[in-house]
Every structure is written in structure tokens, then in C-alpha cells.
Tab-separated table of C-alpha atoms in Angstrom:
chain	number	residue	atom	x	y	z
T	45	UNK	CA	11.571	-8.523	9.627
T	46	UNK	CA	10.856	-6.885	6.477
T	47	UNK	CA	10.875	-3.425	8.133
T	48	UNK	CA	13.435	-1.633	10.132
T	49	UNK	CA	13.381	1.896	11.599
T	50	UNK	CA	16.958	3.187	13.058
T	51	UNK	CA	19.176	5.574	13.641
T	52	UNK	CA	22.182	3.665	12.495
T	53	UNK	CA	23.430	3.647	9.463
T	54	UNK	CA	23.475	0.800	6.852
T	55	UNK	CA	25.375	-1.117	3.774
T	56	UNK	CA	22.800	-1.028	0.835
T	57	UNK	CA	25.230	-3.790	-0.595
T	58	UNK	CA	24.898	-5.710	2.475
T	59	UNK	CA	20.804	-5.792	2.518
T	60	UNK	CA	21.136	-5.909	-1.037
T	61	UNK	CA	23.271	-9.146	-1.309
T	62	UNK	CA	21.022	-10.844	1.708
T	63	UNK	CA	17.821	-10.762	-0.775
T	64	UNK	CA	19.182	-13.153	-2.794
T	65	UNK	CA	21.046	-15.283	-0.372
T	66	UNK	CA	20.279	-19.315	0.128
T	67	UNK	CA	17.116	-18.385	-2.500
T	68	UNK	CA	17.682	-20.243	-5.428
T	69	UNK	CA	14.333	-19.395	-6.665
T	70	UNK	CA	15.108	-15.545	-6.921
T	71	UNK	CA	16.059	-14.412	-10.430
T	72	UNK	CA	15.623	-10.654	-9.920
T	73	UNK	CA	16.837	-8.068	-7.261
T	74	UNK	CA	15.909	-4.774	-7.260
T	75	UNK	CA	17.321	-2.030	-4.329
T	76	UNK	CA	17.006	1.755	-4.245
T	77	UNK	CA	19.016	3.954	-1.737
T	78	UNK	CA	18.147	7.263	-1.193
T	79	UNK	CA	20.646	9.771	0.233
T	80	UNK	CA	20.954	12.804	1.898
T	81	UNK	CA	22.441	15.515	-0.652
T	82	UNK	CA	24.428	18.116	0.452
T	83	UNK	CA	21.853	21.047	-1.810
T	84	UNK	CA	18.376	21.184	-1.554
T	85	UNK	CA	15.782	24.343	-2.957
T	86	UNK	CA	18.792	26.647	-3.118
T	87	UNK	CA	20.454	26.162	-0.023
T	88	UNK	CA	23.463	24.158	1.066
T	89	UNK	CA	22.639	21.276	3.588
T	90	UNK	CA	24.392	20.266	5.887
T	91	UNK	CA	23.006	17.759	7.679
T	92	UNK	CA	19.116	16.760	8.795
T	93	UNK	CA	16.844	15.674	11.290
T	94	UNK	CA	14.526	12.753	10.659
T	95	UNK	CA	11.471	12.917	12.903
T	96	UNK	CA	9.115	10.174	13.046
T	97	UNK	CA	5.678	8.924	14.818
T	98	UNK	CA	6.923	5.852	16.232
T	99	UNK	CA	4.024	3.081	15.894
T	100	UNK	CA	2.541	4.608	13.585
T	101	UNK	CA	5.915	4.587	11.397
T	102	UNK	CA	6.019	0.717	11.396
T	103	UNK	CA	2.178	0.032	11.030
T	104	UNK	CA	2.610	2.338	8.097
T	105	UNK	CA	5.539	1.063	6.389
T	106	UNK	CA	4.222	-2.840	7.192
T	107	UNK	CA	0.879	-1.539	5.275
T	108	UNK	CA	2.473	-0.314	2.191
T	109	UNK	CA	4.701	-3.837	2.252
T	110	UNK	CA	1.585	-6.005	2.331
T	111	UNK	CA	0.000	-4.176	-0.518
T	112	UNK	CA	2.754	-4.837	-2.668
T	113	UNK	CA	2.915	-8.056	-1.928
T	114	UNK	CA	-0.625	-8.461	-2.783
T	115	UNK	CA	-0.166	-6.715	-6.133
T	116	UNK	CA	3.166	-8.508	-7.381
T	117	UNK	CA	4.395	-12.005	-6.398
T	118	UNK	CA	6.935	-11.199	-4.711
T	119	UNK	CA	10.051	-13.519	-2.979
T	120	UNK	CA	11.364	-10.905	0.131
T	121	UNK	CA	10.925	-6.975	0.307
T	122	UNK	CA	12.850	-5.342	2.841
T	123	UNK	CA	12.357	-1.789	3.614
T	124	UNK	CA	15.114	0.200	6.307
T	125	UNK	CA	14.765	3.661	6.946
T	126	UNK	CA	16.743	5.915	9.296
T	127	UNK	CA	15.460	8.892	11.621
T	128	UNK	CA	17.428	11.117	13.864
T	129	UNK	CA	20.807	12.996	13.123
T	130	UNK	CA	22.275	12.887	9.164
T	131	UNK	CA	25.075	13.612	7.279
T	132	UNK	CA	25.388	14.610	3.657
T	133	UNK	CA	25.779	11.761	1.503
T	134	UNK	CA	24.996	9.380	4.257
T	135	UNK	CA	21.497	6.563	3.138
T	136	UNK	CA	18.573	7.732	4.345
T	137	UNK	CA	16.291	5.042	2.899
T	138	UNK	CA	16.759	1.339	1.467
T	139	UNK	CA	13.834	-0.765	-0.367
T	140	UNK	CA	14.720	-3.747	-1.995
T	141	UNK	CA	12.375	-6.533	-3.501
T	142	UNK	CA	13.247	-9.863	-4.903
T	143	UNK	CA	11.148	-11.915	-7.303
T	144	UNK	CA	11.689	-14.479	-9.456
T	145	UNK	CA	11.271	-12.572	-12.739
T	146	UNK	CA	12.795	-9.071	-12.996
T	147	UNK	CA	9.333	-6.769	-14.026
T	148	UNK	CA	7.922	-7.781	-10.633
T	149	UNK	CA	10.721	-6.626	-8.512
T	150	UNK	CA	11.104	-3.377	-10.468
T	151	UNK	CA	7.635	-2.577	-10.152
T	152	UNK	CA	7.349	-3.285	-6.429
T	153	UNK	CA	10.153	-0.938	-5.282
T	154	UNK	CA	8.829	1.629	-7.330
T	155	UNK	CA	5.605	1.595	-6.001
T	156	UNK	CA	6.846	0.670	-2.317
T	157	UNK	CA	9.078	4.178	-2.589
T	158	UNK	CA	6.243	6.136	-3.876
T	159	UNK	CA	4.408	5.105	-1.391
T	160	UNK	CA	6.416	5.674	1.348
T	161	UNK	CA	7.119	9.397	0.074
T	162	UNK	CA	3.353	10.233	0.958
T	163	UNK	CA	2.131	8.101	3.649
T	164	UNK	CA	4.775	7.064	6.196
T	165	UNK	CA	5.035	9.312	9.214
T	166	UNK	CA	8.417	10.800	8.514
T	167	UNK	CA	9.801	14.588	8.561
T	168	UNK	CA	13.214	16.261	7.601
T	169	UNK	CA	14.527	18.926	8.907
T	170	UNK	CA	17.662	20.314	7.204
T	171	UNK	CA	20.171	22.448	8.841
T	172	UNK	CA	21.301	25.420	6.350
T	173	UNK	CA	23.399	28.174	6.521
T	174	UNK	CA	20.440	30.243	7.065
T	175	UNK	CA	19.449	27.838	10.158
T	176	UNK	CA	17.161	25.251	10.345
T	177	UNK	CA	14.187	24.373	8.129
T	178	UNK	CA	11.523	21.606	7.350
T	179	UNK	CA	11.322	19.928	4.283
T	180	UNK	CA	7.924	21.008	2.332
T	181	UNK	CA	6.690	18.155	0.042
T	182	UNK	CA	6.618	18.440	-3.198
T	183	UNK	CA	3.359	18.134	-5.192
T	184	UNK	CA	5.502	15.748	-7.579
T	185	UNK	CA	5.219	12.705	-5.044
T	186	UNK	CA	1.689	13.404	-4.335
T	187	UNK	CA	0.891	12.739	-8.685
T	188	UNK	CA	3.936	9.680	-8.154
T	189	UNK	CA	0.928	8.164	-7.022
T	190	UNK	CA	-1.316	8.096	-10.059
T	191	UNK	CA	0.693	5.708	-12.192
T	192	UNK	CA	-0.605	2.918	-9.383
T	193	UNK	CA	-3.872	3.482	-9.281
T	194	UNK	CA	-6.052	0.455	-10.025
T	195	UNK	CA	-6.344	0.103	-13.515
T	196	UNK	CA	-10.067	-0.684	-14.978
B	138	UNK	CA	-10.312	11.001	27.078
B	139	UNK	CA	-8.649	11.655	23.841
B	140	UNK	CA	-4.905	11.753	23.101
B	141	UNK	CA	-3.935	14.548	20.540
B	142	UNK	CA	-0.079	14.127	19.286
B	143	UNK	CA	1.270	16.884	17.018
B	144	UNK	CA	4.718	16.277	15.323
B	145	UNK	CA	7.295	18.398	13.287
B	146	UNK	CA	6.240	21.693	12.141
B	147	UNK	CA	3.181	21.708	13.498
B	148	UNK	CA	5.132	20.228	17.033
B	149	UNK	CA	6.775	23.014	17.102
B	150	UNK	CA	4.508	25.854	16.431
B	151	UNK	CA	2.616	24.687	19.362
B	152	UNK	CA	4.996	23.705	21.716
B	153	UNK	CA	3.886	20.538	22.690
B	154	UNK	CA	3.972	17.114	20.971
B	155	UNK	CA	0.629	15.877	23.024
B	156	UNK	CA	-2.519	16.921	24.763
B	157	UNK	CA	-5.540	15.667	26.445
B	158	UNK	CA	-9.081	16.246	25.889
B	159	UNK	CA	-11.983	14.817	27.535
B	160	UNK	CA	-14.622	13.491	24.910
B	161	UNK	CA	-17.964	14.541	24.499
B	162	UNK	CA	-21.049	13.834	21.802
B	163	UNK	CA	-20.324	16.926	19.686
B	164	UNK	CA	-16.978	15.265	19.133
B	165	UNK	CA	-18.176	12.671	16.664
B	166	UNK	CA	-15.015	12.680	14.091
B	167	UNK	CA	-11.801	13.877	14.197
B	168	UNK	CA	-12.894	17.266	11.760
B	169	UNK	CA	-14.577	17.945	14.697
B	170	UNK	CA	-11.742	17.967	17.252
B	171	UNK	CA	-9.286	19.548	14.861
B	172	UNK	CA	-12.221	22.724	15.128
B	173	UNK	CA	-12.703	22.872	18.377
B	174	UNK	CA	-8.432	23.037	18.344
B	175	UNK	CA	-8.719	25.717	16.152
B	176	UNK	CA	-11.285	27.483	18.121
B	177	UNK	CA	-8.481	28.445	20.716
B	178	UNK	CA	-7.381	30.582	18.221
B	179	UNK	CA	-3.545	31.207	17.205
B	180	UNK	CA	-1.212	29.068	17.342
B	181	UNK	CA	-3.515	26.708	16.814
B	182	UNK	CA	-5.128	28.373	13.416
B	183	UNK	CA	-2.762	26.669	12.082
B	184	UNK	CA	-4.409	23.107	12.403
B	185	UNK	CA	-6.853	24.865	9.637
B	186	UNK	CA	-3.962	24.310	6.795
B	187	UNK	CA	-5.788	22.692	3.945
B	188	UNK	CA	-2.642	20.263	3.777
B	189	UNK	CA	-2.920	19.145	7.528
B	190	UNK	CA	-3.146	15.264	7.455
B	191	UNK	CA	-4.527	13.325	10.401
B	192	UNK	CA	-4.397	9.557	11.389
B	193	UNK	CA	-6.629	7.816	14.179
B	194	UNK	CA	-5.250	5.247	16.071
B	195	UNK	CA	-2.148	5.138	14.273
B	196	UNK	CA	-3.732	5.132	10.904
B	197	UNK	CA	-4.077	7.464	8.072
B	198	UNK	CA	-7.759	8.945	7.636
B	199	UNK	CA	-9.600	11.672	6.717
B	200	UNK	CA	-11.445	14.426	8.763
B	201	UNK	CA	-14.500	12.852	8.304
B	202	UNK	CA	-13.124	9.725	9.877
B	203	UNK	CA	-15.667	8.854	13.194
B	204	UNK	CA	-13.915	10.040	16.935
B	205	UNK	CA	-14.100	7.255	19.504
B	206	UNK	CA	-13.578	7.887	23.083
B	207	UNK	CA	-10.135	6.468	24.054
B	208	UNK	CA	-8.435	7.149	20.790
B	209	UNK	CA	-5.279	8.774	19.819
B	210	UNK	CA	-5.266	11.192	17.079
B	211	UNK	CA	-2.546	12.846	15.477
B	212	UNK	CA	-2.149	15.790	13.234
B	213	UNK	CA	0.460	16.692	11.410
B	214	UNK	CA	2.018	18.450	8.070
B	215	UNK	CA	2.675	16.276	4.744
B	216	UNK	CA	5.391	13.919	5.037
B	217	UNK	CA	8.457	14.579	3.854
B	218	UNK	CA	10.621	10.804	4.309
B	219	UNK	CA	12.120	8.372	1.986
């Protein structure tokens, strides 16, 4: 199951460590964890609400999985992301790609996080002191996107 | 028929997270529907945001994307996970 969508929290070592595990072929694992700071546009956070379009959320995260897969040869990719209630400096978001040499594995979470920034059905709302407010995205993850365009 | 789910902000603003609309030949893409939405006039202006993103059937697409009786369509504002 390369993609998980929960509401319970997770050990990035533990997902990290099971890429690698009884495959002897694997010379390269790459993981990012994103996390929930407690500051965000001026305000103090603290805590958010992950809203998701369930279906969709899966198709969508399965999608950006295959392409990568396509693109990079690739040994496992496992992608867990967490909606519902948050704390401050609690994961939000694990990707982590094994390959037998390291440039595909760095490359593939890269673009696999990019990805996922712009296309998967998910929404934060943060709790501040001045109440609660939804996350606008930032034009930076939209031009993330550019670096993978085919190249010709 | 056609199922319309809205989610987040835009879930919000409207107060409700899913409507029904019968389908009929002038709603031949999902541009289409989002206009006759915005038609009812405020809240629903909003739908009009240039940033709106829709997805048929569970998929991403664009407003130009062909409306099928049967399908659900969702609208929503850009996507803020990871």
C-alpha cells in the first residue's frame, strides 16, 4: 500500500527504516517529513484542521505515485499523509522513495512532494489567536512545478 | 442528475458540502455548471474566483472539461496539503 490517508499519527523513522528492509537491492533512501509549525504568515498557530475529498484524495495521491515511478526506476515509494485535528510540531506528511542508486530516490521525493502541494485534495485550516483561518497557497508551489516539466 | 461537492472555504461560504442538479443539454462541461451556480447570485459569486479548481469524477480538469449526466463534480479553492 504505497499510500495511506489517516488521522493518526506516525514514526517517519519507522516508515523510513521499512523502505529498506529485507531489500538488498536498495542502495538509496530518501524520506521527507513535513510538520506542522507553531508560526505561519504572522500569526501563532496553534493547531490545524486537515480537510480532505476522500476518493478523490487517494486516486490523486496513487496518480502522482505512478508518474514517478514511470519517470525514475524506482524500488518502493510510500506516501502517508494525515487529515483531521493537529498539533504544532506534530508530521503532517511523509514521502519516502527507495532506489538502488541515490539521484533517483532524491529526485522522486522531490517531485512526489511538489506534486502533492498542488494537486492532492487537501486543506488546512489553522487555529490562531485571532480565530480560525484557511491556509492560502502560495504561488511558490504552483512555479515548484516548472523544474519537472518534460524536458525537450 | 449531477452531484456538486464543495469543500473548505468554499464549503463553508455556502453552507453545504453537496447539491443536486438535474442535467440538461446546455450543461455540456463543467464551465457551464459552475455559471449557472453563479447565476444564483451571492454566495455563490464566489465559484467565479479565477483560482477555483474543479475535478470530474474524482479527477482534476479544467472548465472546459465535457459534463456527463451521472457525474460528480467538485469545486473547490487551491490546495493547501503536504
Amino acid at each position: 500500500m504505497p499510500v495511506q490517508v489517516q488521522t493518526a499519527i506516525f514514526d517517519p523513522g519507522q516508515l523510513l527504516n521499512a523502505l529498506h528492509r529485507d531489500q538488498l537491492g536498495v542502495g538509496a533512501v530518501v524520506g521527507f517529513v513535513g510538520y506542522v509549525r507553531d508560526f505561519n504568515d504572522g500569526q501563532e498557530v496553534a493547531g490545524m484542521l486537515l480537510e480532505h475529498y476522500p476518493g478523490m484524495t487517494e486516486k490523486a495521491l496513487q496518480k502522482i505515485v505512478r508518474e514517478a515511478e514511470e519517470r525514475w526506476p524506482l524500488s518502493c515509494v510510500d506516501v502517508v499523509h494525515r487529515v483531521g485535528k493537529l498539533e504544532p510540531g506534530e508530521p503532517i506528511v511523509f514521502v519516502g522513495v527507495s532506489s538502488a542508486h541515490r539521484s533517483a530516490s532524491f529526485e522522486a521525493s522531490h517531485f512526489i512532494i511538489d506534486y502533492l502541494k498542488t494537486r492532492a485534495p487537501f486543506w488546512k485550516k489553522e487555529d490562531t489567536a485571532e480565530g480560525p483561518r484557511w491556509v492560502d497557497a502560495r504561488e511558490g508551489d504552483q512555479t515548484a512545478l516548472d523544474k519537472w516539466a518534460p524536458r525537450s | 442528475m449531477i452531484t456538486v461537492q464543495f469543500f473548505a472555504r468554499y464549503r463553508e461560504l455556502l453552507n453545504q458540502d453537496q447539491a443536486h442538479m438535474h442535467w440538461d443539454e446546455h450543461l455540456d462541461t463543467v464551465g457551464a455548471l459552475r455559471n449557472r451556480l453563479v447565476d444564483r447570485g451571492e454566495p455563490w459569486i464566489l465559484l467565479s474566483e479565477p483560482r477555483l479548481m474543479c475535478a470530474r469524477n474524482q479527477e482534476l480538469c479544467n472548465l472546459d472539461e465535457p459534463l456527463r449526466d451521472g457525474d460528480e463534480i467538485a469545486f473547490f479553492p487551491p490546495v493547501t496539503g503536504g
